[in-house]
Coordinates of C-alpha atoms and ligand atoms in Angstrom, one line a residue:
X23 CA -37.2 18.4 -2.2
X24 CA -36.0 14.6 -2.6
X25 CA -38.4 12.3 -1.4
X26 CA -36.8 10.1 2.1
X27 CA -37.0 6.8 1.3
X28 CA -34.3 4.1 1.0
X29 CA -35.0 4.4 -2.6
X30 CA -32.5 6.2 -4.6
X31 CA -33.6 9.7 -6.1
X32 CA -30.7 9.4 -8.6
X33 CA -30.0 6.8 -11.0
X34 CA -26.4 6.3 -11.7
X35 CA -25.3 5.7 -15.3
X36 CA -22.3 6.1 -17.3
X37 CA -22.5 8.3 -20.1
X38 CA -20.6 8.3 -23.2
X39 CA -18.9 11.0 -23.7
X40 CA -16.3 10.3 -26.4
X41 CA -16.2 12.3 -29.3
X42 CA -18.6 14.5 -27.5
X43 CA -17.9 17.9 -26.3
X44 CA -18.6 18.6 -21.9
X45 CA -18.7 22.7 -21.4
X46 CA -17.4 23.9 -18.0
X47 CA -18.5 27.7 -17.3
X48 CA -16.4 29.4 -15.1
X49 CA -12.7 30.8 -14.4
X50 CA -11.4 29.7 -10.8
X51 CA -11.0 26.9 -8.7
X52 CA -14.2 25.1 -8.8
X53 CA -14.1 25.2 -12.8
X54 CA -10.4 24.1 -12.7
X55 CA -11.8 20.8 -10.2
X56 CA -14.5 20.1 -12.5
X57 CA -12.0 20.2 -15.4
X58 CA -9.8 17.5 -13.5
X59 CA -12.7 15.2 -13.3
X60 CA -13.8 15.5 -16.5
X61 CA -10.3 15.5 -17.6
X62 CA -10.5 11.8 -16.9
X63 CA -13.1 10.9 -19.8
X64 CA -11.7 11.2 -23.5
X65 CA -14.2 14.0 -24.1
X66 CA -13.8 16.9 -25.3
X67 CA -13.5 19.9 -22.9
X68 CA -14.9 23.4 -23.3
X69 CA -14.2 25.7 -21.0
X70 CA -16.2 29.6 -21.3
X71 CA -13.8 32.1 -18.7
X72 CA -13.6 35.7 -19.8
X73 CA -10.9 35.5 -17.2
X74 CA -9.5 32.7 -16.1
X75 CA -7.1 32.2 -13.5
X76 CA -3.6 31.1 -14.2
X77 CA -4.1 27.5 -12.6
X78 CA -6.7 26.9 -14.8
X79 CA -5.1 28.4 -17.7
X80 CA -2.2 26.0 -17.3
X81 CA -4.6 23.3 -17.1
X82 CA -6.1 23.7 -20.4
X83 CA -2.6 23.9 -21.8
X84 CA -1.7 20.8 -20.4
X85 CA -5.1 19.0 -21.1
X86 CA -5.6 19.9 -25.0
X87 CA -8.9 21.8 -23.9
X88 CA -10.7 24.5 -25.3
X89 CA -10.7 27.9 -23.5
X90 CA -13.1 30.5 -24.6
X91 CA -11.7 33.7 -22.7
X92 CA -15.1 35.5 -23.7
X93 CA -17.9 37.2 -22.1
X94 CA -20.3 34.6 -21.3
X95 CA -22.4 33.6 -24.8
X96 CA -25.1 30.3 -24.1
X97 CA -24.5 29.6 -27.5
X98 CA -21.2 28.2 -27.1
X99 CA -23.4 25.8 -25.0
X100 CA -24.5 24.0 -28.5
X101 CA -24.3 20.3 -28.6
X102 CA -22.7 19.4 -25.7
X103 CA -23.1 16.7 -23.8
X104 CA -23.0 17.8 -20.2
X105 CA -22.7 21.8 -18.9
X106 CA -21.1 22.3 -15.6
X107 CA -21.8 26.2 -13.9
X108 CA -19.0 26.5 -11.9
X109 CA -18.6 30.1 -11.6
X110 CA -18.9 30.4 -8.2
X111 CA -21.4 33.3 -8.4
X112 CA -25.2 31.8 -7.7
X113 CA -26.9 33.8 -9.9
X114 CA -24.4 33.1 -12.9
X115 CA -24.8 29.5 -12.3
X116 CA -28.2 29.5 -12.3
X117 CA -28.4 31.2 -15.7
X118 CA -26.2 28.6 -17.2
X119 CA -28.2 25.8 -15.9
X120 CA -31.3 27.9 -17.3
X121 CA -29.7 28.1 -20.8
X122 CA -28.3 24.6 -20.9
X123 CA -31.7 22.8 -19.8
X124 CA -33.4 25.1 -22.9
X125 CA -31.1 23.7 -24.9
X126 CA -32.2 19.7 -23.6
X127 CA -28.7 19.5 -22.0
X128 CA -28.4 18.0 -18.6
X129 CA -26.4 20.3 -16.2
X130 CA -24.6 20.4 -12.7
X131 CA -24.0 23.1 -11.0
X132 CA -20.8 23.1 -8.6
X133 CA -22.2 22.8 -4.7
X134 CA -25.8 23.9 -5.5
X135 CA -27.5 20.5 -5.5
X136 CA -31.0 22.2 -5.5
X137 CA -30.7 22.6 -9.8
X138 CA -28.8 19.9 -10.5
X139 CA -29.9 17.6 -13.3
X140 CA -27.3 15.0 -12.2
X141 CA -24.8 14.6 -9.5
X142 CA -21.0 14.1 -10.0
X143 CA -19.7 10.9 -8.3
X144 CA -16.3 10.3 -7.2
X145 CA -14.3 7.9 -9.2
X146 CA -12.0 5.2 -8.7
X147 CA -10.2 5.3 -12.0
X148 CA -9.1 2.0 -13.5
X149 CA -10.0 2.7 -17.3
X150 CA -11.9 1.3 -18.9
X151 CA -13.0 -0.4 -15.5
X152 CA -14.3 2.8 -13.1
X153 CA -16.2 2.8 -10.1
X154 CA -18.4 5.6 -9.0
X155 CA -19.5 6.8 -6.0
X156 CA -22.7 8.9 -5.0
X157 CA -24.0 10.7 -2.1
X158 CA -26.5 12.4 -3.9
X159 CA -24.8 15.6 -2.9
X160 CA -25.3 14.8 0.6
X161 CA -21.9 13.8 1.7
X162 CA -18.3 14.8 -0.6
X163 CA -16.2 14.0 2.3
X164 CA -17.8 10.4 2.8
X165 CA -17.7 10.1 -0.6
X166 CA -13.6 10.4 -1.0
X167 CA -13.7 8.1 2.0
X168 CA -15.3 5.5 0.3
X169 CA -13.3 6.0 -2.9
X170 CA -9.8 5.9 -1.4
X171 CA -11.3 2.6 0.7
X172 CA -12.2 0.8 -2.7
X173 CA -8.8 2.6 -4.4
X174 CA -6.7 0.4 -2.1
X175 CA -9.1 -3.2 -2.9
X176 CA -8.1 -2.5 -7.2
X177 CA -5.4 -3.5 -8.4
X178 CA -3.3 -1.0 -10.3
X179 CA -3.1 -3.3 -13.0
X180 CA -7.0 -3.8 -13.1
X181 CA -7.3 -1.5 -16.4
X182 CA -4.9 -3.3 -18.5
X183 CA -6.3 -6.6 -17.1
X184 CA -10.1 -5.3 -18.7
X185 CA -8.6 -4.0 -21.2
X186 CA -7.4 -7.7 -22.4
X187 CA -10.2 -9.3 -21.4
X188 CA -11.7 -7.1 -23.9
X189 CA -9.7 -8.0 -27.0
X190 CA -10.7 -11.8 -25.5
X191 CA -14.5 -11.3 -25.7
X192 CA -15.3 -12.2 -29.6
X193 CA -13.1 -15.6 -29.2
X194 CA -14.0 -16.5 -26.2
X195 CA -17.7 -16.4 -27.1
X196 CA -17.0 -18.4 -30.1
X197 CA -15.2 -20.8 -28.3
X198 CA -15.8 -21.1 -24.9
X199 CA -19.8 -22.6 -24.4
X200 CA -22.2 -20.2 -22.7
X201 CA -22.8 -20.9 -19.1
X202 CA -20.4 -22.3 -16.6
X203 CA -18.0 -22.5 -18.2
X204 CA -17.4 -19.2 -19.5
X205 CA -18.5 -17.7 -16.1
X206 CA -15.4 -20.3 -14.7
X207 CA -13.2 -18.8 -17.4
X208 CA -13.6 -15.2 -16.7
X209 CA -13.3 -15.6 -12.8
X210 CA -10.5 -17.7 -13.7
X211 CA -8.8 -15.4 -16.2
X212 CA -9.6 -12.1 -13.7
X213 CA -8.1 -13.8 -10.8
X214 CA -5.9 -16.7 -11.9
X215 CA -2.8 -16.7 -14.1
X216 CA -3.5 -13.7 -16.3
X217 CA -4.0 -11.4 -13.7
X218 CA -1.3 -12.7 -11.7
X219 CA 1.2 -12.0 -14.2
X220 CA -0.5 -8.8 -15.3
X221 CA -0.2 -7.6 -11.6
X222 CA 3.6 -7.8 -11.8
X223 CA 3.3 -5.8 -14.9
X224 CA 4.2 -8.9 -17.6
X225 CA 1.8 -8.3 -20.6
X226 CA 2.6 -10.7 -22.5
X227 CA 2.8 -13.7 -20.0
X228 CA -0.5 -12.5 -19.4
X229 CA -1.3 -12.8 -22.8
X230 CA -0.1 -16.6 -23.0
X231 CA -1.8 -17.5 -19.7
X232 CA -5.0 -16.3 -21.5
X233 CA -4.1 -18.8 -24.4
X234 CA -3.4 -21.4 -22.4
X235 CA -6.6 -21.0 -20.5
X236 CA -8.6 -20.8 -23.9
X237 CA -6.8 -23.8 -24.7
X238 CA -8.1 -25.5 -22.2
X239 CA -3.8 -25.9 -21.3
X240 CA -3.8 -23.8 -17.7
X241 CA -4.7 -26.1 -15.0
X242 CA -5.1 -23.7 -11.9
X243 CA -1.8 -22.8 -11.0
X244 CA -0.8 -21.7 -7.1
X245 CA 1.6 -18.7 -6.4
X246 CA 3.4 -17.6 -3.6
X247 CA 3.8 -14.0 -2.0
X248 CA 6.4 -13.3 0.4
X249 CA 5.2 -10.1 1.7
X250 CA 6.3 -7.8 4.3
X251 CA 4.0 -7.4 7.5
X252 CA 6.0 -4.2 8.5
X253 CA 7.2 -3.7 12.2
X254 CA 4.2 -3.8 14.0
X255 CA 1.7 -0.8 13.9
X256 CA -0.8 -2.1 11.1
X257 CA -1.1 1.0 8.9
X258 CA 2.6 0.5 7.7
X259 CA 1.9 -2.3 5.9
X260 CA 1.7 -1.2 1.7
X261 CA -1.2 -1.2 -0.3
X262 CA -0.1 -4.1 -2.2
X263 CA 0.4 -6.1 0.7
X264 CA -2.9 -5.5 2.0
X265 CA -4.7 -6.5 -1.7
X266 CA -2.8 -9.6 -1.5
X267 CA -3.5 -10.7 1.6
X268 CA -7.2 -9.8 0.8
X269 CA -6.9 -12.3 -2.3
X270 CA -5.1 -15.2 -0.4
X271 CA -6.3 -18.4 0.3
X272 CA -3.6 -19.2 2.7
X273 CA -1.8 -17.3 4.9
X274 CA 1.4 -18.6 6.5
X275 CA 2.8 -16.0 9.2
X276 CA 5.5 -15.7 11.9
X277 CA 4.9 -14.7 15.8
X278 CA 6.3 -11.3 15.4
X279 CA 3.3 -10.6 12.5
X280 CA 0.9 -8.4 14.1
X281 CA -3.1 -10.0 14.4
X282 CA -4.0 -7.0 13.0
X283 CA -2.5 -7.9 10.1
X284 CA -2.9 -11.1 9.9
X285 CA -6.7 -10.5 9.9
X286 CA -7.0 -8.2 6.8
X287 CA -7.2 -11.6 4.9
X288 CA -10.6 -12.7 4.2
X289 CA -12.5 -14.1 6.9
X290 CA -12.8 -18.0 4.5
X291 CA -8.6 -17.4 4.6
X292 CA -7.0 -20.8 6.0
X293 CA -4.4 -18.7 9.0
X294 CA -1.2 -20.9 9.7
X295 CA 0.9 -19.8 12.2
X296 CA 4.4 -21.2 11.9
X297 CA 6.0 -19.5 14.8
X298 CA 9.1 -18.5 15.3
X299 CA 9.5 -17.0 18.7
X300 CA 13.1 -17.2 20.2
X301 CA 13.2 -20.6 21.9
X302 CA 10.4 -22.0 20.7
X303 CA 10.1 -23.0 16.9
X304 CA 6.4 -24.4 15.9
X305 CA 7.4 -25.3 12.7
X306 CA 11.1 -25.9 10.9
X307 CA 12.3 -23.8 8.1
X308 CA 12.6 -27.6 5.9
X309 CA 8.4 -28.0 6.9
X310 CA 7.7 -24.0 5.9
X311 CA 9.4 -25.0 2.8
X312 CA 7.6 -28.1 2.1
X313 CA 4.1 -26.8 3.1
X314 CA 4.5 -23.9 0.8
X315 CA 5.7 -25.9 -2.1
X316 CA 2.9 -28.1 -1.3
X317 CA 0.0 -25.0 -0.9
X318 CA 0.9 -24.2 -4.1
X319 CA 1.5 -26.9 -5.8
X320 CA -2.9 -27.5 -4.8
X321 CA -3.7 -24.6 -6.8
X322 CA -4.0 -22.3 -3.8
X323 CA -3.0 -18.4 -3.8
X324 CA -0.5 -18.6 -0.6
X325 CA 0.3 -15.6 1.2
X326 CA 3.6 -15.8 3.4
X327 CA 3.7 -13.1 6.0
X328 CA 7.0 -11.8 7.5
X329 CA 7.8 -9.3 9.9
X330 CA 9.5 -6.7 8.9
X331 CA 10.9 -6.6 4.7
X332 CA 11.0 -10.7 4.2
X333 CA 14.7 -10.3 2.9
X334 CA 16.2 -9.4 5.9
X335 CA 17.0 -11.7 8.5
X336 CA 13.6 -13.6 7.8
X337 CA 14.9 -17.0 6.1
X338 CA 13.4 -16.0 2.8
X339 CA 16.8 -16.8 0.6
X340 CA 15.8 -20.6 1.4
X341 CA 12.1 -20.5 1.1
X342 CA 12.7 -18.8 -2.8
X343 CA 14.5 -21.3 -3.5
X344 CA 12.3 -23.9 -2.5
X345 CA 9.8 -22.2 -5.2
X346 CA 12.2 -22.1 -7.4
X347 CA 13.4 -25.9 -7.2
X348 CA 9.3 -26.8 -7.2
X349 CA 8.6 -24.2 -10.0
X350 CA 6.4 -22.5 -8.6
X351 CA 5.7 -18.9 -9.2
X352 CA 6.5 -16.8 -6.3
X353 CA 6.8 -12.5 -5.8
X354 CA 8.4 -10.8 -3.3
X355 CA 6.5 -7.3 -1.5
X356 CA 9.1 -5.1 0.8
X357 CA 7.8 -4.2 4.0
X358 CA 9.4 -1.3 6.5
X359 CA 12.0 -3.3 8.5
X360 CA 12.5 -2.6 12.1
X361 CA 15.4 -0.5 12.1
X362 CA 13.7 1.7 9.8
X363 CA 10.6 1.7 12.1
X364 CA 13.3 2.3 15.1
X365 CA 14.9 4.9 13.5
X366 CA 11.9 6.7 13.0
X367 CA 11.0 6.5 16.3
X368 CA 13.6 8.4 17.6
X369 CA 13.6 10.5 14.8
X370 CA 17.3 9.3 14.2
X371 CA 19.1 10.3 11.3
X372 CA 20.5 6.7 9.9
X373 CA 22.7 8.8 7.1
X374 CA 24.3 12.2 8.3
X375 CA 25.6 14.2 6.0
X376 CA 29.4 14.7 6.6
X377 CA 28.9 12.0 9.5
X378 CA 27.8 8.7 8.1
X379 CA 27.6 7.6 5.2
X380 CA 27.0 4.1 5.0
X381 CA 24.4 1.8 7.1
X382 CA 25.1 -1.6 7.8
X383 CA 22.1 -4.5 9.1
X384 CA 23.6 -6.7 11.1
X385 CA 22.6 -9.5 13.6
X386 CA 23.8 -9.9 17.2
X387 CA 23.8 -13.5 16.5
X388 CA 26.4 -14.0 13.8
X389 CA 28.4 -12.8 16.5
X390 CA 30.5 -16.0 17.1
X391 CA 30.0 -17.2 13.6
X392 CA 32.1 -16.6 10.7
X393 CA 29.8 -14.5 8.3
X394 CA 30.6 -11.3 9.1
X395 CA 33.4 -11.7 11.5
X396 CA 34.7 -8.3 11.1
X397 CA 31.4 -5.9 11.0
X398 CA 33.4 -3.9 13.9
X399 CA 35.4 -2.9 11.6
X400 CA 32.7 -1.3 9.1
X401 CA 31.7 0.2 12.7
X402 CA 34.8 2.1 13.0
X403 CA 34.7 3.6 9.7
X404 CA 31.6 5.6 10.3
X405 CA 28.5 3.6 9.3
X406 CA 25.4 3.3 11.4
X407 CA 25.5 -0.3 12.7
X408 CA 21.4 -1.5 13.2
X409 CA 21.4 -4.6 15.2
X410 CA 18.7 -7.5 14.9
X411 CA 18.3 -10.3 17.5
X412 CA 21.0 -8.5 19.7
X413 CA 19.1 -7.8 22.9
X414 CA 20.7 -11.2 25.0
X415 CA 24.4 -10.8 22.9
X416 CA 24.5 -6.7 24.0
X417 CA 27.2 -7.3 26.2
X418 CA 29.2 -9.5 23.4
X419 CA 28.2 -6.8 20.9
X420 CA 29.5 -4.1 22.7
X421 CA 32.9 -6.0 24.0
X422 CA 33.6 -6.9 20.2
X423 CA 32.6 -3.2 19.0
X424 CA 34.7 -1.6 21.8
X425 CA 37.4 -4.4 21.0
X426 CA 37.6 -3.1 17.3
X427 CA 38.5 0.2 18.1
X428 CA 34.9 2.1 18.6
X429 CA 35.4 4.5 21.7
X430 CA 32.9 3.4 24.4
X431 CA 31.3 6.8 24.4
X432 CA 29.6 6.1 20.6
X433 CA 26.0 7.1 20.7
X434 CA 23.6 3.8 21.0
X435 CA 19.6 4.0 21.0
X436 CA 17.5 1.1 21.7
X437 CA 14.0 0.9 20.6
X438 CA 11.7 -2.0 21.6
X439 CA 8.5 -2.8 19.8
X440 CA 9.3 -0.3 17.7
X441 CA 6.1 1.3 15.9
X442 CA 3.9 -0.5 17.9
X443 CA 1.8 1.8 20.6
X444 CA 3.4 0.2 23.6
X445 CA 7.1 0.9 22.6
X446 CA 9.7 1.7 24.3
X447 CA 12.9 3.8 23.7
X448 CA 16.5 3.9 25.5
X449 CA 19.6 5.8 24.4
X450 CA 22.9 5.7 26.1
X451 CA 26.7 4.9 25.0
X452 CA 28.3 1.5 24.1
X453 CA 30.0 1.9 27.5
X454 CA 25.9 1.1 28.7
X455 CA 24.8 -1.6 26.1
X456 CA 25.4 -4.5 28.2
X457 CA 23.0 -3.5 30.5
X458 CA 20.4 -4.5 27.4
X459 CA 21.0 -8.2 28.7
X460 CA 20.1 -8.0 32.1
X461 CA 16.9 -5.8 31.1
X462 CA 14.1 -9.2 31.3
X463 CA 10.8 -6.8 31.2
X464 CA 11.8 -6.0 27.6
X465 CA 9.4 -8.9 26.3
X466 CA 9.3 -7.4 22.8
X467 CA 11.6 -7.4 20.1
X468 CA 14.4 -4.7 20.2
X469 CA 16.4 -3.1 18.0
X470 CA 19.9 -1.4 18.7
X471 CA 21.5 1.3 16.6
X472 CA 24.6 2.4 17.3
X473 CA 27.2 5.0 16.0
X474 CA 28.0 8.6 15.6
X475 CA 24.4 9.5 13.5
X476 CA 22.9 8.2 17.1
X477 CA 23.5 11.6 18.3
X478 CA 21.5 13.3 15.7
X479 CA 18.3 11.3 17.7
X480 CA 15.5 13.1 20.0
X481 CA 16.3 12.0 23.3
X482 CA 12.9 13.8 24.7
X483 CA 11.3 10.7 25.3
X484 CA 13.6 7.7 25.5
X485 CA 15.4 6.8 29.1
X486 CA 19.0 6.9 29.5
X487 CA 20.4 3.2 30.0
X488 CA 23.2 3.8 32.1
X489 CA 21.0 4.7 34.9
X490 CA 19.4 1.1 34.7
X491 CA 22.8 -0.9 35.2
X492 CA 23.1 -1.0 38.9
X493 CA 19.3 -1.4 39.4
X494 CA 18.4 -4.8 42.1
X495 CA 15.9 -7.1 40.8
X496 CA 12.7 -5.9 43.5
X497 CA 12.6 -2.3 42.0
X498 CA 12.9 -3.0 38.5
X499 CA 10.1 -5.3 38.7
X500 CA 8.2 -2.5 40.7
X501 CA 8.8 0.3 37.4
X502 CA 6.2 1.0 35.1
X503 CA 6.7 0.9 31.3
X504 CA 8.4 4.3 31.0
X505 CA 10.9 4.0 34.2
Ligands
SAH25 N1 12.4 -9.3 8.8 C1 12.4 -8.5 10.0 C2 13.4 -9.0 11.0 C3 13.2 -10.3 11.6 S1 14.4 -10.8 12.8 C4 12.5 -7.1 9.7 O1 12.9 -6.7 8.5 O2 12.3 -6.2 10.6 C5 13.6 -10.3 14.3 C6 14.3 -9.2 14.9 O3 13.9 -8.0 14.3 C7 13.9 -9.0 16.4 O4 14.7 -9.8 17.2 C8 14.3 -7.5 16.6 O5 15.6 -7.3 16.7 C9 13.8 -6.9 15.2 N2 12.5 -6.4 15.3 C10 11.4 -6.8 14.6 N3 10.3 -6.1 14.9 C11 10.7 -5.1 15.7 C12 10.1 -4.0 16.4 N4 8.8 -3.7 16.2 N5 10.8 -3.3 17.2 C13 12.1 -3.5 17.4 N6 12.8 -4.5 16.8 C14 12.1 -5.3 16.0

């Protein structure tokens, strides 16, 4: 029995195992999971199944493996580095853990911790950089939580990264002095200008950046990410988002960005908030500009965080090419915009086959300006119109929809604070839209989509609008959230 202390009974290693042979016993699924993990390490893999099922079989095929479809012989246990018993069947596993340990071999045996020479960990796989995770057999499940935690924090692009650092490591220890300064070179080359351009997958500006740096050339340089916060509810932001934000030193973000969200930076991250709430800008779009430019200009690793995907209606067309006038490197990270969010919601179809084809993303603010004047018009010919900013213009929208030719009876959904816990969801006909305006408790943003693909929505839990149009001020401020 291991002895309870806060000591660890097993000391984790990494074994080499290239060029070396690993021998899995067994024929079903536990050998076939074993094979997977080994399957990660360039050794060889042995696997002894008189009858192995046709998963497994496949495997081997796919994997350049050994298969021994053979009644079980401990001699084909011979110099290998690690035996696995994962027949399933204690007393066969028992027996190969008996021959293997004769043989001086360390062995597991699948889900029988008690005869285990060594444990199996789970990895986070970034090769030649891994990161393993025991429980001492104790816990599997928390152990594939932890690893998906630390799979999100690693970069994709962390294997190649090591894997240049490597080719780095004679020259830089001729040429870079022991100490500080090579300490300031690594952090600098794993986190500065080689790994930025290595994250978006440029190996060879990575591979200047690390001359420049050896150089002595690469003054730390500051970088911009305009990144997508999503609609609201915090686990739809993306994975690279979330790294990002975790690396920042700045973080610049709009009202509508959740604080959820906002606070996945680290905790030493300076926060801006540069509004913008209808009504009440904290910041222009000229001093967002400047104070990015200027961020990066220091050096810093600036994170800008947009509702929504920053491309759409979110200003970012001027704030890239601020960057670009400064020269300042700058990468853009989607995000799920609102009217996807709004959409899904009410489970609304946005494309319907033999319906609509065609989606268009408008605002109800362009409205009386010229830049789309005639967006009625894609309307009419079938697409699904999604409208940002259009809750106090409904009535507008709808006159100049109807106007166009769109029959007042077209299918309409309304979503506000779409994705977020406390939404809210409203379907009716254009015929209703206007009643949007007059509808003040909707304090959240809202989204509108309208046209024929509407009808392909679940209405189960959204309220019809019409009903709402006639309603006097006293009882609508009496209703609860779902009226
Ligand atoms: N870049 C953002 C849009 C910014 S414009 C995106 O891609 O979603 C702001 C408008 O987006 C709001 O007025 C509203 O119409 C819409 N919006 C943003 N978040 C929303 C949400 N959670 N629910 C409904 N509409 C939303």
């Amino acid at each position: 029995m291991p002895v309870e202390t806060d000591k660890l009974n097993a000391f984790p290693v990494f074994m080499r195992v290239d060029e070396r042979t690993v021998v899995i016993v067994g024929g079903g699924e536990e050998a076939l999971a074993k094979a997977r993990l080994v399957g990660q390490c360039s050794a060889r893999i042995r696997i002894l199944a008189e009858a192995p099922e046709a998963a497994l079989a496949a495997w081997v095929q796919h994997n350049d493996a050994e298969l021994v479809r053979a009644p079980y012989d401990a001699a084909r246990l011979d110099g290998a580095a690690l035996v696995f018993a994962a027949t399933g069947e204690e007393y066969a596993d028992t027996r190969v853990i008996a021959d293997a340990r004769a043989r001086g071999i360390p062995a597991n045996a699948v889900d029988r911790p008690e005869i285990c020479d060594f444990y199996t960990p789970a990895i986070v796989n970034r090769a030649p950089v891994a990161v393993a995770i025991g429980t001492e057999g104790a816990g599997p499940v928390l152990a594939q939580m932890i690893r998906a935690k630390i799979d999100q924090l690693l970069s994709p692009t962390l294997g190649p990264l090591a894997r240049l650092a490597a080719s780095y490591r004679d020259l830089v220890e001729q040429v870079v002095p022991k100490g500080s300064a090579r300490r300031r070179f690594w952090s600098e080359f794993f986190e500065g200008a080689p790994a930025q351009a290595m994250e978006l997958g440029h190996i060879s500006e990575s591979r200047e950046a690390a001359e420049r740096l050896l150089g002595g050339r690469e003054t730390t340089r500051g970088h911009v990410a305009l990144i997508g916060a999503g609609p609201g509810a915090e686990d739809l932001l993306t994975l690279r988002a979330q790294r990002l934000l975790m690396q920042a030193d700045v973080i610049l973000f709009d009202a509508l960005v959740p604080e959820a969200v906002v606070s996945m930076g680290r905790r030493d991250a300076e926060r801006i908030a540069v509004g913008k709430r209808k009504g009440c800008h904290s910041k222009s779009q000229a001093e967002i500009n400047t104070l990015l430019v200027e961020l990066a200009g220091d050096g810093k690793r600036v994170v800008r965080l947009k509702s929504g995907d920053p491309l759409v209606f979110g200003r970012a067309g001027e704030e890239m090419q601020a960057l670009r006038d400064a020269d300042i490197a700058y990468e853009v990270v989607p995000g799920v915009t609102a009217a996807f969010a709004a959409a899904a919601d009410f489970e609304l179809p946005l494309t319907l086959r033999g319906v609509t084809s065609s989606m268009v993303f408008t605002t109800g603010h362009d409205l009386k300006g010229s830049t789309l004047p005639d967006w009625g018009k894609l309307a009419i010919s079938g697409a699904t119109v999604a409208i940002y900013m259009g809750r106090t213009v409904a009535a507008d929208v709808a006159a100049r929809l109807i106007d166009a030719g769109l029959s007042s009876e077209t299918a309409v959904a309304v979503v506000e604070n779409a994705s977020r816990a406390e939404r809210r969801l409203f379907h009716g006909t254009l015929a209703d839209l206007p009643s949007l305006e007059a509808m003040d408790e909707l304090t959240g943003p809202v989204m509108t989509i309208i046209g024929d693909a509407v009808a392909g929505a679940n209405f189960d839990h959204s309220t019809p609008l019409a009903r709402r149009r006639p309603q006097p001020v006293a009882i609508r401020q009496s209703q609860g959230a779902q009226a």
